[in-house]
PDB file of C-alpha atoms in Angstrom:
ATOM      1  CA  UNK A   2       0.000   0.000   0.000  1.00  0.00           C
ATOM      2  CA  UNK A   3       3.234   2.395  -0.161  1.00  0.00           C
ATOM      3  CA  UNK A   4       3.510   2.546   3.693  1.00  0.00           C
ATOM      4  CA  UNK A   5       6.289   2.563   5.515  1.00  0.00           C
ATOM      5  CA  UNK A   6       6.163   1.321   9.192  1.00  0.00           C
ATOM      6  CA  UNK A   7       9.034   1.312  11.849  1.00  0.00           C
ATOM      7  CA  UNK A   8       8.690  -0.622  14.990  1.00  0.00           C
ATOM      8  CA  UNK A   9      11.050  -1.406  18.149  1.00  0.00           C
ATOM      9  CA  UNK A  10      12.310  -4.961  17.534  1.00  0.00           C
ATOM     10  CA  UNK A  11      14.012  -6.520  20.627  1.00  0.00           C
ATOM     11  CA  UNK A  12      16.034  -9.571  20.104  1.00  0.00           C
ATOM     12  CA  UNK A  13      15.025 -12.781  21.702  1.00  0.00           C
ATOM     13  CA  UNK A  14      16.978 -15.922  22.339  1.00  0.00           C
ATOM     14  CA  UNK A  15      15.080 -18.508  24.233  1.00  0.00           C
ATOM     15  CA  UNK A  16      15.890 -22.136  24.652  1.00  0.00           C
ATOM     16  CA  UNK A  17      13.689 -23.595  27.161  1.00  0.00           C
ATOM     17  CA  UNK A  18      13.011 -21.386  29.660  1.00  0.00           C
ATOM     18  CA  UNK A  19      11.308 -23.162  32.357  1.00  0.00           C
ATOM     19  CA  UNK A  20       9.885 -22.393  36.069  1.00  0.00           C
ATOM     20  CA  UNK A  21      13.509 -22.655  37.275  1.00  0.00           C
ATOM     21  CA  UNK A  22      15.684 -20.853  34.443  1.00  0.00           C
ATOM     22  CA  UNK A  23      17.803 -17.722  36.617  1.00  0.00           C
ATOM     23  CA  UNK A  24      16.944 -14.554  36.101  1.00  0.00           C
ATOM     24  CA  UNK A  25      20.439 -12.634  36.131  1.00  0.00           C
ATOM     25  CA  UNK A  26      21.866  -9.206  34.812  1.00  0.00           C
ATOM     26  CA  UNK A  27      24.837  -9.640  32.989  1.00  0.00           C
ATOM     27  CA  UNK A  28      25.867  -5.881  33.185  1.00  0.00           C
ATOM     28  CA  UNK A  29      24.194  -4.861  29.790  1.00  0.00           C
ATOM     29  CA  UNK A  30      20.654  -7.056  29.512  1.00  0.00           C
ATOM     30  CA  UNK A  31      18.557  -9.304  31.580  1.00  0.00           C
ATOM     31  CA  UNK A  32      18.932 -13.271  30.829  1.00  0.00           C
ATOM     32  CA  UNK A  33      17.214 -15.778  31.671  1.00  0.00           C
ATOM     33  CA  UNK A  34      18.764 -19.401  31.888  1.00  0.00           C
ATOM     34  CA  UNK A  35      20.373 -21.817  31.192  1.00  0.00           C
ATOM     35  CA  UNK A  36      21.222 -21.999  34.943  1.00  0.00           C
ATOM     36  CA  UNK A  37      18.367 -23.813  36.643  1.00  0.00           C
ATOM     37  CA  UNK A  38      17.633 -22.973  40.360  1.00  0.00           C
ATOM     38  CA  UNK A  39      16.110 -26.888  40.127  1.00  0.00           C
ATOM     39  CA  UNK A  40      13.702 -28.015  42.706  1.00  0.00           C
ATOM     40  CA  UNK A  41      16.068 -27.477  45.661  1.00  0.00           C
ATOM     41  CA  UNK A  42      16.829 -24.672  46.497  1.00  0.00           C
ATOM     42  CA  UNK A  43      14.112 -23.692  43.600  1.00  0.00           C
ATOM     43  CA  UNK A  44      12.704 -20.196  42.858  1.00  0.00           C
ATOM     44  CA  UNK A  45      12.786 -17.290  45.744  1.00  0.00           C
ATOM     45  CA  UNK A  46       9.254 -18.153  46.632  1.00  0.00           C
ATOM     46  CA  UNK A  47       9.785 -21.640  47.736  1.00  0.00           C
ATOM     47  CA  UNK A  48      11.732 -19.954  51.138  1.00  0.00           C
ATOM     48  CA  UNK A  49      15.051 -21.878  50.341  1.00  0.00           C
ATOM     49  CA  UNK A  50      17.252 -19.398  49.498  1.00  0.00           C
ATOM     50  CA  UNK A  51      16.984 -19.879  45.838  1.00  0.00           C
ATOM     51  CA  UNK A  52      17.544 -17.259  42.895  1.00  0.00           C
ATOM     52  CA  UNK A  53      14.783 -15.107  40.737  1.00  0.00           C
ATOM     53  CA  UNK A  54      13.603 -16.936  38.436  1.00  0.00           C
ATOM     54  CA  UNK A  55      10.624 -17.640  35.888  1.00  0.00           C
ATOM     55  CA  UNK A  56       8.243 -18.644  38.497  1.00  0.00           C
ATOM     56  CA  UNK A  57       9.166 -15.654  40.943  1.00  0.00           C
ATOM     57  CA  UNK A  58       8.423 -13.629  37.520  1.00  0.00           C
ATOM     58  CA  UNK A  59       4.800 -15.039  37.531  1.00  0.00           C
ATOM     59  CA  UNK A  60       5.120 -14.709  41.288  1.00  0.00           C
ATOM     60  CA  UNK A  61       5.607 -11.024  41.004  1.00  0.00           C
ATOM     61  CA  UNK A  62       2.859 -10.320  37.945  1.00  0.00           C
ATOM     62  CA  UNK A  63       0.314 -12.522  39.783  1.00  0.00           C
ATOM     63  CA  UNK A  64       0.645 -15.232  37.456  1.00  0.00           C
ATOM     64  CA  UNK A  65       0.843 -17.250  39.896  1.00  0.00           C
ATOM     65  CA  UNK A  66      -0.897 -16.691  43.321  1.00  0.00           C
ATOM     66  CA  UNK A  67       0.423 -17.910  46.485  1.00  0.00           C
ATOM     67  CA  UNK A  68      -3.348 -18.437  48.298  1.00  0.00           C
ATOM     68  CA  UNK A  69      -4.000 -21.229  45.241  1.00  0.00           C
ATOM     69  CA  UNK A  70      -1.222 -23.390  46.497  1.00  0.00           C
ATOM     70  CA  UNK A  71      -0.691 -25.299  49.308  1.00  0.00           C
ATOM     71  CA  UNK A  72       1.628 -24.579  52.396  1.00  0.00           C
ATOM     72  CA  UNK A  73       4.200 -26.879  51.289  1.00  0.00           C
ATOM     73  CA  UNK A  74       7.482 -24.325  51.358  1.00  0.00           C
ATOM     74  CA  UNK A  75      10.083 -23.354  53.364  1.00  0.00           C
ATOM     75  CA  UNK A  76      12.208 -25.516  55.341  1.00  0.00           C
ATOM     76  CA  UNK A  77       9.833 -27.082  57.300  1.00  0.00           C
ATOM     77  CA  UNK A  78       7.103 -27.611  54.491  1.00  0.00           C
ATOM     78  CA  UNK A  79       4.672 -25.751  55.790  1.00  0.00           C
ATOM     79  CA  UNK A  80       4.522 -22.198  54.707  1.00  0.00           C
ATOM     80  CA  UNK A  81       2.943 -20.376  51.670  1.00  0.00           C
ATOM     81  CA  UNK A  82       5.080 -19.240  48.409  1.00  0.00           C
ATOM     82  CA  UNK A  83       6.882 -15.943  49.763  1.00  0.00           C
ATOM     83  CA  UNK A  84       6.271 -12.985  47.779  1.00  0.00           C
ATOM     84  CA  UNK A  85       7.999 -11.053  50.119  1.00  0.00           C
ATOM     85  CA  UNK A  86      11.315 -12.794  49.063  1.00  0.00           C
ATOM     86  CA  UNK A  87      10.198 -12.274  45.300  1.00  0.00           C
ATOM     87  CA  UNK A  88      10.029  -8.357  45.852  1.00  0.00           C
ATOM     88  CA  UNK A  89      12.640  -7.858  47.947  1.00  0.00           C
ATOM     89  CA  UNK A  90      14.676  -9.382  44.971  1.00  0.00           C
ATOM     90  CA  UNK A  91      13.376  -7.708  42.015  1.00  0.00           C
ATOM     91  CA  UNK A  92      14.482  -4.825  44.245  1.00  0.00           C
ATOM     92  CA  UNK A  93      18.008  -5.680  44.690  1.00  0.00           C
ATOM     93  CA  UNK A  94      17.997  -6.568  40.514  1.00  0.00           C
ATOM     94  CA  UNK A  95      16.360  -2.816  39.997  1.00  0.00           C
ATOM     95  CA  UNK A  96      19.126  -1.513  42.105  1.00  0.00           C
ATOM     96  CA  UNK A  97      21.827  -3.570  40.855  1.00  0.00           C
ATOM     97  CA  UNK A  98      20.624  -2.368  37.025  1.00  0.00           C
ATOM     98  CA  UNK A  99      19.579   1.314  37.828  1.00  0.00           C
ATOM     99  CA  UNK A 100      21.537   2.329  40.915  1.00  0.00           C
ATOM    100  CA  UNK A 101      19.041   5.338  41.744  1.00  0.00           C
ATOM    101  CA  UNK A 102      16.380   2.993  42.206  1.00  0.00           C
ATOM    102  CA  UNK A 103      17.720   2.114  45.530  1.00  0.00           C
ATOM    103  CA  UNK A 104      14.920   1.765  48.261  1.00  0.00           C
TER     104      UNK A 104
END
């Protein structure tokens, strides 16, 4: 039709990227995988000390919500998915990326 049309394009890679693929900053972008947090320690939410990654993202967008599980987390296996944990995460990645973020 003689239209021209210009459009961000962002450049994707994934090979996958499951539940437990790490969520790091690499100094320039965000990546996800191919580390695996595994099942232990797993994600942040599962209250073992474990890394971001792609669940705590579905965590954190509510995705996934913590009162549709059981209270089988934690060290004990009895507590709910921490989102706590999740936040205070995506916090320390905001501040590690943009240093003026800082809380």
């Amino acid at each position: 039709a003689g239209v021209r049309m210009r459009a961000p394009i962002m450049k994707i890679h994934t090979v996958a990227a499951g539940g437990g693929s790490i969520l790091n900053y690499d100094g320039q972008r965000l990546r996800c995988g191919p580390e695996s947090a595994g099942a232990v320690p797993g994600p942040a939410c599962y209250r073992r000390g474990g890394p971001l990654t792609v669940t705590d993202c579905n965590v954190m967008l509510g995705k996934v919500r913590p009162e549709e599980f059981p209270h089988v987390f934690g060290p004990n296996s009895d507590q709910p998915l921490d989102t706590k944990a999740v936040g205070d995460k995506f916090q320390k990645l905001a501040e590690e990326i943009d240093p003026s973020k800082s809380a």
